[in-house]
PDB file of C-alpha atoms and ligand atoms in Angstrom:
ATOM      1  CA  UNK T  55      20.490  54.457 -82.144  1.00  0.00           C
ATOM      2  CA  UNK T  56      23.742  56.962 -80.874  1.00  0.00           C
ATOM      3  CA  UNK T  57      22.280  57.920 -78.670  1.00  0.00           C
ATOM      4  CA  UNK T  58      22.865  62.008 -77.717  1.00  0.00           C
ATOM      5  CA  UNK T  59      23.771  62.838 -73.839  1.00  0.00           C
ATOM      6  CA  UNK T  60      25.315  65.454 -70.832  1.00  0.00           C
ATOM      7  CA  UNK T  61      25.589  64.336 -67.852  1.00  0.00           C
ATOM      8  CA  UNK T  62      26.936  66.002 -64.411  1.00  0.00           C
ATOM      9  CA  UNK T  63      29.895  65.249 -62.070  1.00  0.00           C
ATOM     10  CA  UNK T  64      29.699  67.080 -58.799  1.00  0.00           C
ATOM     11  CA  UNK T  65      33.167  65.947 -59.007  1.00  0.00           C
ATOM     12  CA  UNK T  66      33.544  66.589 -54.820  1.00  0.00           C
ATOM     13  CA  UNK T  67      31.083  69.675 -54.142  1.00  0.00           C
ATOM     14  CA  UNK T  68      28.080  70.162 -52.461  1.00  0.00           C
ATOM     15  CA  UNK T  69      27.030  68.389 -48.886  1.00  0.00           C
ATOM     16  CA  UNK T  70      24.062  66.756 -49.415  1.00  0.00           C
ATOM     17  CA  UNK T  71      21.501  68.929 -48.347  1.00  0.00           C
ATOM     18  CA  UNK T  72      23.273  71.361 -50.250  1.00  0.00           C
ATOM     19  CA  UNK T  73      23.240  68.512 -53.741  1.00  0.00           C
ATOM     20  CA  UNK T  74      19.420  67.602 -52.356  1.00  0.00           C
ATOM     21  CA  UNK T  75      18.373  70.987 -53.437  1.00  0.00           C
ATOM     22  CA  UNK T  76      20.524  71.217 -57.107  1.00  0.00           C
ATOM     23  CA  UNK T  77      18.582  67.880 -57.956  1.00  0.00           C
ATOM     24  CA  UNK T  78      15.673  70.086 -56.608  1.00  0.00           C
ATOM     25  CA  UNK T  79      15.907  72.147 -58.865  1.00  0.00           C
ATOM     26  CA  UNK T  80      16.734  70.054 -61.557  1.00  0.00           C
ATOM     27  CA  UNK T  81      13.715  68.052 -61.004  1.00  0.00           C
ATOM     28  CA  UNK T  82      12.215  71.048 -61.515  1.00  0.00           C
ATOM     29  CA  UNK T  83      13.470  72.710 -63.996  1.00  0.00           C
ATOM     30  CA  UNK T  84      13.654  68.899 -66.661  1.00  0.00           C
ATOM     31  CA  UNK T  85      10.994  69.317 -69.010  1.00  0.00           C
ATOM     32  CA  UNK T  86       9.846  66.310 -71.613  1.00  0.00           C
ATOM     33  CA  UNK T  87      12.350  65.406 -73.988  1.00  0.00           C
ATOM     34  CA  UNK T  88      12.918  62.081 -76.385  1.00  0.00           C
ATOM     35  CA  UNK T  89      14.322  60.218 -74.504  1.00  0.00           C
ATOM     36  CA  UNK T  90      15.025  57.296 -76.805  1.00  0.00           C
ATOM     37  CA  UNK T  91      17.423  59.607 -78.400  1.00  0.00           C
ATOM     38  CA  UNK T  92      18.276  61.695 -75.559  1.00  0.00           C
ATOM     39  CA  UNK T  93      19.421  61.335 -71.763  1.00  0.00           C
ATOM     40  CA  UNK T  94      20.598  63.583 -69.269  1.00  0.00           C
ATOM     41  CA  UNK T  95      22.240  61.792 -66.218  1.00  0.00           C
ATOM     42  CA  UNK T  96      23.801  63.221 -62.577  1.00  0.00           C
ATOM     43  CA  UNK T  97      27.220  61.757 -60.449  1.00  0.00           C
ATOM     44  CA  UNK T  98      26.215  63.371 -57.754  1.00  0.00           C
ATOM     45  CA  UNK T  99      29.238  62.526 -54.795  1.00  0.00           C
ATOM     46  CA  UNK T 100      28.446  58.785 -53.489  1.00  0.00           C
ATOM     47  CA  UNK T 101      27.626  60.371 -49.714  1.00  0.00           C
ATOM     48  CA  UNK T 102      24.007  61.742 -51.969  1.00  0.00           C
ATOM     49  CA  UNK T 103      23.281  59.143 -54.433  1.00  0.00           C
ATOM     50  CA  UNK T 104      20.249  57.337 -52.466  1.00  0.00           C
ATOM     51  CA  UNK T 105      18.868  60.253 -51.341  1.00  0.00           C
ATOM     52  CA  UNK T 106      19.508  62.698 -55.051  1.00  0.00           C
ATOM     53  CA  UNK T 107      17.624  59.396 -56.287  1.00  0.00           C
ATOM     54  CA  UNK T 108      14.904  59.575 -54.967  1.00  0.00           C
ATOM     55  CA  UNK T 109      14.617  63.477 -55.519  1.00  0.00           C
ATOM     56  CA  UNK T 110      14.679  62.493 -59.232  1.00  0.00           C
ATOM     57  CA  UNK T 111      12.611  61.313 -61.703  1.00  0.00           C
ATOM     58  CA  UNK T 112      14.640  58.498 -63.529  1.00  0.00           C
ATOM     59  CA  UNK T 113      12.108  58.239 -66.876  1.00  0.00           C
ATOM     60  CA  UNK T 114      13.876  61.681 -67.112  1.00  0.00           C
ATOM     61  CA  UNK T 115      17.008  62.223 -65.030  1.00  0.00           C
ATOM     62  CA  UNK T 116      19.335  59.070 -64.924  1.00  0.00           C
ATOM     63  CA  UNK T 117      21.412  58.632 -61.921  1.00  0.00           C
ATOM     64  CA  UNK T 118      25.399  57.697 -62.272  1.00  0.00           C
ATOM     65  CA  UNK T 119      28.294  57.041 -59.699  1.00  0.00           C
ATOM     66  CA  UNK T 120      31.839  58.977 -59.871  1.00  0.00           C
ATOM     67  CA  UNK T 121      33.878  55.258 -59.531  1.00  0.00           C
ATOM     68  CA  UNK T 122      33.688  51.621 -57.859  1.00  0.00           C
ATOM     69  CA  UNK T 123      35.693  49.597 -57.058  1.00  0.00           C
ATOM     70  CA  UNK T 124      36.646  46.272 -59.379  1.00  0.00           C
ATOM     71  CA  UNK T 125      35.699  43.066 -56.339  1.00  0.00           C
ATOM     72  CA  UNK T 126      32.445  41.988 -56.095  1.00  0.00           C
ATOM     73  CA  UNK T 127      32.636  42.357 -52.294  1.00  0.00           C
ATOM     74  CA  UNK T 128      34.672  41.541 -48.800  1.00  0.00           C
ATOM     75  CA  UNK T 129      37.485  43.683 -47.077  1.00  0.00           C
ATOM     76  CA  UNK T 130      38.416  47.115 -48.949  1.00  0.00           C
ATOM     77  CA  UNK T 131      38.065  49.085 -46.367  1.00  0.00           C
ATOM     78  CA  UNK T 132      36.480  52.751 -48.142  1.00  0.00           C
ATOM     79  CA  UNK T 133      35.721  51.094 -50.612  1.00  0.00           C
ATOM     80  CA  UNK T 134      32.499  50.833 -53.099  1.00  0.00           C
ATOM     81  CA  UNK T 135      30.851  47.739 -54.893  1.00  0.00           C
ATOM     82  CA  UNK T 136      29.456  47.584 -58.707  1.00  0.00           C
ATOM     83  CA  UNK T 137      26.246  45.890 -56.397  1.00  0.00           C
ATOM     84  CA  UNK T 138      26.317  48.519 -52.913  1.00  0.00           C
ATOM     85  CA  UNK T 139      25.862  51.415 -56.234  1.00  0.00           C
ATOM     86  CA  UNK T 140      22.633  49.010 -58.207  1.00  0.00           C
ATOM     87  CA  UNK T 141      20.887  49.311 -55.155  1.00  0.00           C
ATOM     88  CA  UNK T 142      19.695  52.074 -55.054  1.00  0.00           C
ATOM     89  CA  UNK T 143      19.383  52.477 -59.262  1.00  0.00           C
ATOM     90  CA  UNK T 144      22.160  53.705 -59.885  1.00  0.00           C
ATOM     91  CA  UNK T 145      23.106  52.633 -63.905  1.00  0.00           C
ATOM     92  CA  UNK T 146      25.698  54.800 -65.096  1.00  0.00           C
ATOM     93  CA  UNK T 147      29.423  54.909 -63.934  1.00  0.00           C
ATOM     94  CA  UNK T 148      32.467  57.605 -64.391  1.00  0.00           C
ATOM     95  CA  UNK T 149      35.573  55.057 -65.513  1.00  0.00           C
ATOM     96  CA  UNK T 150      38.842  56.402 -66.095  1.00  0.00           C
ATOM     97  CA  UNK T 151      38.439  60.478 -65.447  1.00  0.00           C
ATOM     98  CA  UNK T 152      41.650  61.985 -65.553  1.00  0.00           C
ATOM     99  CA  UNK T 153      41.966  62.968 -61.451  1.00  0.00           C
ATOM    100  CA  UNK T 154      40.941  59.197 -60.599  1.00  0.00           C
ATOM    101  CA  UNK T 155      43.836  58.464 -63.109  1.00  0.00           C
ATOM    102  CA  UNK T 156      46.719  61.545 -61.282  1.00  0.00           C
ATOM    103  CA  UNK T 157      45.326  60.783 -57.911  1.00  0.00           C
ATOM    104  CA  UNK T 158      44.776  57.520 -57.111  1.00  0.00           C
ATOM    105  CA  UNK T 159      47.474  56.354 -60.022  1.00  0.00           C
ATOM    106  CA  UNK T 160      44.795  54.573 -61.654  1.00  0.00           C
ATOM    107  CA  UNK T 161      46.376  52.328 -64.450  1.00  0.00           C
ATOM    108  CA  UNK T 162      44.229  50.976 -67.293  1.00  0.00           C
ATOM    109  CA  UNK T 163      44.976  47.913 -66.370  1.00  0.00           C
ATOM    110  CA  UNK T 164      42.364  49.006 -62.352  1.00  0.00           C
ATOM    111  CA  UNK T 165      40.430  50.571 -64.996  1.00  0.00           C
ATOM    112  CA  UNK T 166      39.994  47.257 -66.641  1.00  0.00           C
ATOM    113  CA  UNK T 167      38.657  45.870 -64.899  1.00  0.00           C
ATOM    114  CA  UNK T 168      36.454  48.287 -63.589  1.00  0.00           C
ATOM    115  CA  UNK T 169      34.873  48.950 -66.466  1.00  0.00           C
ATOM    116  CA  UNK T 170      33.968  45.097 -66.600  1.00  0.00           C
ATOM    117  CA  UNK T 171      32.794  45.071 -63.199  1.00  0.00           C
ATOM    118  CA  UNK T 172      30.266  48.030 -64.026  1.00  0.00           C
ATOM    119  CA  UNK T 173      29.034  45.835 -67.047  1.00  0.00           C
ATOM    120  CA  UNK T 174      29.010  42.944 -65.632  1.00  0.00           C
ATOM    121  CA  UNK T 175      25.992  44.217 -62.713  1.00  0.00           C
ATOM    122  CA  UNK T 176      24.963  46.326 -65.588  1.00  0.00           C
ATOM    123  CA  UNK T 177      26.206  49.548 -64.823  1.00  0.00           C
ATOM    124  CA  UNK T 178      27.215  52.249 -68.432  1.00  0.00           C
ATOM    125  CA  UNK T 179      30.773  52.696 -67.761  1.00  0.00           C
ATOM    126  CA  UNK T 180      30.853  56.589 -69.413  1.00  0.00           C
ATOM    127  CA  UNK T 181      35.275  55.470 -70.120  1.00  0.00           C
ATOM    128  CA  UNK T 182      37.025  58.435 -69.522  1.00  0.00           C
ATOM    129  CA  UNK T 183      40.338  59.095 -72.113  1.00  0.00           C
ATOM    130  CA  UNK T 184      42.280  62.406 -72.328  1.00  0.00           C
ATOM    131  CA  UNK T 185      45.990  63.983 -73.170  1.00  0.00           C
ATOM    132  CA  UNK T 186      47.419  65.833 -70.754  1.00  0.00           C
ATOM    133  CA  UNK T 187      48.278  69.668 -72.225  1.00  0.00           C
ATOM    134  CA  UNK T 188      52.435  68.332 -72.879  1.00  0.00           C
ATOM    135  CA  UNK T 189      51.555  65.539 -74.894  1.00  0.00           C
ATOM    136  CA  UNK T 190      49.065  67.336 -77.206  1.00  0.00           C
ATOM    137  CA  UNK T 191      52.002  69.838 -76.947  1.00  0.00           C
ATOM    138  CA  UNK T 192      54.322  67.066 -78.319  1.00  0.00           C
ATOM    139  CA  UNK T 193      52.009  66.362 -81.053  1.00  0.00           C
ATOM    140  CA  UNK T 194      51.825  62.877 -79.072  1.00  0.00           C
ATOM    141  CA  UNK T 195      47.470  63.258 -78.241  1.00  0.00           C
ATOM    142  CA  UNK T 196      46.957  60.525 -81.530  1.00  0.00           C
ATOM    143  CA  UNK T 197      49.238  58.349 -79.294  1.00  0.00           C
ATOM    144  CA  UNK T 198      47.964  58.601 -76.029  1.00  0.00           C
ATOM    145  CA  UNK T 199      43.909  57.935 -77.409  1.00  0.00           C
ATOM    146  CA  UNK T 200      44.970  54.882 -78.782  1.00  0.00           C
ATOM    147  CA  UNK T 201      46.959  53.518 -75.947  1.00  0.00           C
ATOM    148  CA  UNK T 202      44.257  54.580 -73.579  1.00  0.00           C
ATOM    149  CA  UNK T 203      41.768  52.627 -75.397  1.00  0.00           C
ATOM    150  CA  UNK T 204      43.516  49.637 -76.743  1.00  0.00           C
ATOM    151  CA  UNK T 205      44.532  48.992 -73.371  1.00  0.00           C
ATOM    152  CA  UNK T 206      40.959  49.306 -72.163  1.00  0.00           C
ATOM    153  CA  UNK T 207      38.051  49.727 -74.522  1.00  0.00           C
ATOM    154  CA  UNK T 208      39.759  47.689 -77.707  1.00  0.00           C
ATOM    155  CA  UNK T 209      40.721  44.539 -75.102  1.00  0.00           C
ATOM    156  CA  UNK T 210      36.169  43.827 -74.052  1.00  0.00           C
ATOM    157  CA  UNK T 211      33.698  42.050 -76.660  1.00  0.00           C
ATOM    158  CA  UNK T 212      32.080  44.305 -79.567  1.00  0.00           C
ATOM    159  CA  UNK T 213      28.866  43.155 -76.985  1.00  0.00           C
ATOM    160  CA  UNK T 214      30.415  44.994 -74.061  1.00  0.00           C
ATOM    161  CA  UNK T 215      31.860  48.096 -75.644  1.00  0.00           C
ATOM    162  CA  UNK T 216      28.593  48.435 -77.336  1.00  0.00           C
ATOM    163  CA  UNK T 217      27.063  49.327 -73.691  1.00  0.00           C
ATOM    164  CA  UNK T 218      29.811  51.692 -72.719  1.00  0.00           C
ATOM    165  CA  UNK T 219      30.155  55.761 -73.312  1.00  0.00           C
ATOM    166  CA  UNK T 220      33.139  57.390 -73.753  1.00  0.00           C
ATOM    167  CA  UNK T 221      34.212  60.257 -73.057  1.00  0.00           C
ATOM    168  CA  UNK T 222      37.428  62.667 -74.515  1.00  0.00           C
ATOM    169  CA  UNK T 223      38.246  64.915 -71.838  1.00  0.00           C
ATOM    170  CA  UNK T 224      42.225  66.947 -72.950  1.00  0.00           C
ATOM    171  CA  UNK T 225      43.695  67.396 -68.967  1.00  0.00           C
ATOM    172  CA  UNK T 226      44.601  70.476 -70.431  1.00  0.00           C
ATOM    173  CA  UNK T 227      40.437  71.857 -70.314  1.00  0.00           C
ATOM    174  CA  UNK T 228      39.314  70.961 -67.644  1.00  0.00           C
ATOM    175  CA  UNK T 229      38.129  73.233 -64.889  1.00  0.00           C
ATOM    176  CA  UNK T 230      41.041  75.415 -66.302  1.00  0.00           C
ATOM    177  CA  UNK T 231      38.457  77.417 -68.674  1.00  0.00           C
ATOM    178  CA  UNK T 232      40.020  76.276 -71.559  1.00  0.00           C
ATOM    179  CA  UNK T 233      37.895  74.638 -73.235  1.00  0.00           C
ATOM    180  CA  UNK T 234      39.365  72.667 -76.517  1.00  0.00           C
ATOM    181  CA  UNK T 235      37.726  74.592 -80.605  1.00  0.00           C
ATOM    182  CA  UNK T 236      35.395  72.331 -81.694  1.00  0.00           C
ATOM    183  CA  UNK T 237      37.989  70.626 -84.563  1.00  0.00           C
ATOM    184  CA  UNK T 238      41.022  69.533 -81.354  1.00  0.00           C
ATOM    185  CA  UNK T 239      37.788  68.448 -80.151  1.00  0.00           C
ATOM    186  CA  UNK T 240      36.073  66.856 -83.507  1.00  0.00           C
ATOM    187  CA  UNK T 241      39.105  65.092 -85.230  1.00  0.00           C
ATOM    188  CA  UNK T 242      39.755  62.849 -81.815  1.00  0.00           C
ATOM    189  CA  UNK T 243      36.131  62.222 -82.178  1.00  0.00           C
ATOM    190  CA  UNK T 244      36.858  61.149 -85.990  1.00  0.00           C
ATOM    191  CA  UNK T 245      40.160  59.607 -84.638  1.00  0.00           C
ATOM    192  CA  UNK T 246      38.300  57.156 -81.901  1.00  0.00           C
ATOM    193  CA  UNK T 247      35.030  56.101 -83.680  1.00  0.00           C
ATOM    194  CA  UNK T 248      37.492  54.979 -86.851  1.00  0.00           C
ATOM    195  CA  UNK T 249      39.590  52.919 -83.963  1.00  0.00           C
ATOM    196  CA  UNK T 250      36.690  51.663 -83.060  1.00  0.00           C
ATOM    197  CA  UNK T 251      35.344  50.802 -86.311  1.00  0.00           C
ATOM    198  CA  UNK T 252      38.659  48.761 -87.853  1.00  0.00           C
ATOM    199  CA  UNK T 253      38.693  46.987 -84.743  1.00  0.00           C
ATOM    200  CA  UNK T 254      35.202  45.917 -84.938  1.00  0.00           C
ATOM    201  CA  UNK T 255      32.680  47.105 -87.495  1.00  0.00           C
ATOM    202  CA  UNK T 256      31.174  50.523 -88.335  1.00  0.00           C
ATOM    203  CA  UNK T 257      28.053  49.979 -87.085  1.00  0.00           C
ATOM    204  CA  UNK T 258      29.437  49.851 -83.324  1.00  0.00           C
ATOM    205  CA  UNK T 259      31.417  52.449 -84.330  1.00  0.00           C
ATOM    206  CA  UNK T 260      28.519  55.012 -85.381  1.00  0.00           C
ATOM    207  CA  UNK T 261      26.296  53.566 -82.430  1.00  0.00           C
ATOM    208  CA  UNK T 262      28.824  54.925 -79.845  1.00  0.00           C
ATOM    209  CA  UNK T 263      28.371  57.664 -77.658  1.00  0.00           C
ATOM    210  CA  UNK T 264      31.712  59.657 -77.517  1.00  0.00           C
ATOM    211  CA  UNK T 265      31.301  63.424 -75.322  1.00  0.00           C
ATOM    212  CA  UNK T 266      33.758  65.633 -74.729  1.00  0.00           C
ATOM    213  CA  UNK T 267      34.439  67.011 -71.417  1.00  0.00           C
ATOM    214  CA  UNK T 268      36.724  69.915 -70.370  1.00  0.00           C
ATOM    215  CA  UNK T 269      35.265  73.931 -69.642  1.00  0.00           C
ATOM    216  CA  UNK T 270      32.357  72.982 -71.186  1.00  0.00           C
ATOM    217  CA  UNK T 271      29.252  75.940 -70.357  1.00  0.00           C
ATOM    218  CA  UNK T 272      26.589  77.189 -72.511  1.00  0.00           C
ATOM    219  CA  UNK T 273      28.664  80.002 -74.161  1.00  0.00           C
ATOM    220  CA  UNK T 274      30.290  77.076 -75.442  1.00  0.00           C
ATOM    221  CA  UNK T 275      29.567  73.852 -76.254  1.00  0.00           C
ATOM    222  CA  UNK T 276      26.663  74.639 -79.432  1.00  0.00           C
ATOM    223  CA  UNK T 277      29.670  74.902 -82.210  1.00  0.00           C
ATOM    224  CA  UNK T 278      30.283  71.774 -80.446  1.00  0.00           C
ATOM    225  CA  UNK T 279      27.336  69.729 -80.766  1.00  0.00           C
ATOM    226  CA  UNK T 280      27.615  70.769 -83.739  1.00  0.00           C
ATOM    227  CA  UNK T 281      30.188  68.541 -84.867  1.00  0.00           C
ATOM    228  CA  UNK T 282      29.072  65.006 -86.635  1.00  0.00           C
ATOM    229  CA  UNK T 283      31.629  62.902 -84.306  1.00  0.00           C
ATOM    230  CA  UNK T 284      30.534  64.764 -80.241  1.00  0.00           C
ATOM    231  CA  UNK T 285      27.448  63.920 -79.504  1.00  0.00           C
ATOM    232  CA  UNK T 286      26.856  66.014 -76.052  1.00  0.00           C
ATOM    233  CA  UNK T 287      29.037  66.141 -73.046  1.00  0.00           C
ATOM    234  CA  UNK T 288      30.404  65.129 -69.542  1.00  0.00           C
ATOM    235  CA  UNK T 289      30.219  67.958 -67.830  1.00  0.00           C
ATOM    236  CA  UNK T 290      31.801  69.058 -64.607  1.00  0.00           C
ATOM    237  CA  UNK T 291      31.933  73.129 -62.900  1.00  0.00           C
ATOM    238  CA  UNK T 292      28.464  73.801 -65.183  1.00  0.00           C
ATOM    239  CA  UNK T 293      26.745  71.290 -63.894  1.00  0.00           C
ATOM    240  CA  UNK T 294      26.486  72.664 -60.454  1.00  0.00           C
ATOM    241  CA  UNK T 295      24.266  75.174 -61.699  1.00  0.00           C
ATOM    242  CA  UNK T 296      20.964  74.000 -62.477  1.00  0.00           C
ATOM    243  CA  UNK T 297      19.596  76.670 -65.394  1.00  0.00           C
ATOM    244  CA  UNK T 298      23.555  76.008 -66.955  1.00  0.00           C
ATOM    245  CA  UNK T 299      23.137  72.518 -67.214  1.00  0.00           C
ATOM    246  CA  UNK T 300      19.785  72.011 -68.435  1.00  0.00           C
ATOM    247  CA  UNK T 301      20.744  75.466 -71.227  1.00  0.00           C
ATOM    248  CA  UNK T 302      23.646  72.878 -72.106  1.00  0.00           C
ATOM    249  CA  UNK T 303      21.022  70.035 -72.831  1.00  0.00           C
ATOM    250  CA  UNK T 304      18.831  72.623 -74.437  1.00  0.00           C
ATOM    251  CA  UNK T 305      22.175  73.274 -76.636  1.00  0.00           C
ATOM    252  CA  UNK T 306      21.826  70.031 -77.356  1.00  0.00           C
ATOM    253  CA  UNK T 307      18.737  68.911 -77.645  1.00  0.00           C
ATOM    254  CA  UNK T 308      18.184  71.887 -80.378  1.00  0.00           C
ATOM    255  CA  UNK T 309      22.132  70.386 -82.359  1.00  0.00           C
ATOM    256  CA  UNK T 310      21.400  66.846 -82.509  1.00  0.00           C
ATOM    257  CA  UNK T 311      17.651  67.420 -83.649  1.00  0.00           C
TER     258      UNK T 311
HETATM  259  P1  PGA Q 454      34.720  71.071 -66.179  1.00  0.00           P
HETATM  260  O1  PGA Q 454      35.091  69.413 -65.577  1.00  0.00           O
HETATM  261  O2  PGA Q 454      33.065  70.771 -66.797  1.00  0.00           O
HETATM  262  O3  PGA Q 454      34.414  71.450 -64.087  1.00  0.00           O
HETATM  263  O4  PGA Q 454      35.617  71.009 -66.839  1.00  0.00           O
HETATM  264  C1  PGA Q 454      34.529  68.301 -66.633  1.00  0.00           C
HETATM  265  C2  PGA Q 454      35.584  67.508 -66.421  1.00  0.00           C
HETATM  266  O5  PGA Q 454      36.236  66.783 -65.808  1.00  0.00           O
HETATM  267  O6  PGA Q 454      34.265  66.348 -65.667  1.00  0.00           O
END
């Protein structure tokens, strides 16, 4: 039941023509794989979604957005709604990335609304959590993770939660080249599953996909993907190179087959 996933978060990188080239390269090089068990996703900027979606064969590479707004529609200049994303065949949406929490002051309250609107429109949220460096150094990482889950994910119904992907991304590992050790990540992933199991059920916890994110590269993911509670990766920098991105996916398939 649990699905193993590699998702690429392009962030605010590439022009539209550059993004088309990248998508074409991914599409040309991606192979047939067991789609019941594995999934490859790319999340380009809003401006690229429609064209990148046309380039990618959704049987093999799914389309994700990096954000959405929590209202249905209306006078919210500059925002993009769930219905808009849905209308161009977006299937996933990253919510609560640490960069959005930091630069756009996205609070847990806002994130809960975003997760709910996404679910209402059958978009699968990739919900990000993670502690900052000072919090880990002060040994507060478990408390931070717990409160980030309690304020959003644990407020959903079991049925809603079963449709969410969680991404553990320690903030100190994002874009820094400083990847969490497999043991550090496994410990948190296990903790997340335990909290969900306590609140809901062990079946639900076991079926959930929990990704690790933060400086994943082809040369460091094998140890992470070997861990029983790490079900794949949310990839930033390395998703901008088709070969690296696909190599990471290949390693995931190898480790989880
Ligand atoms: P990174 O980003 O792989 O460049 O560290 C990961 C992320 O922010 O999702």
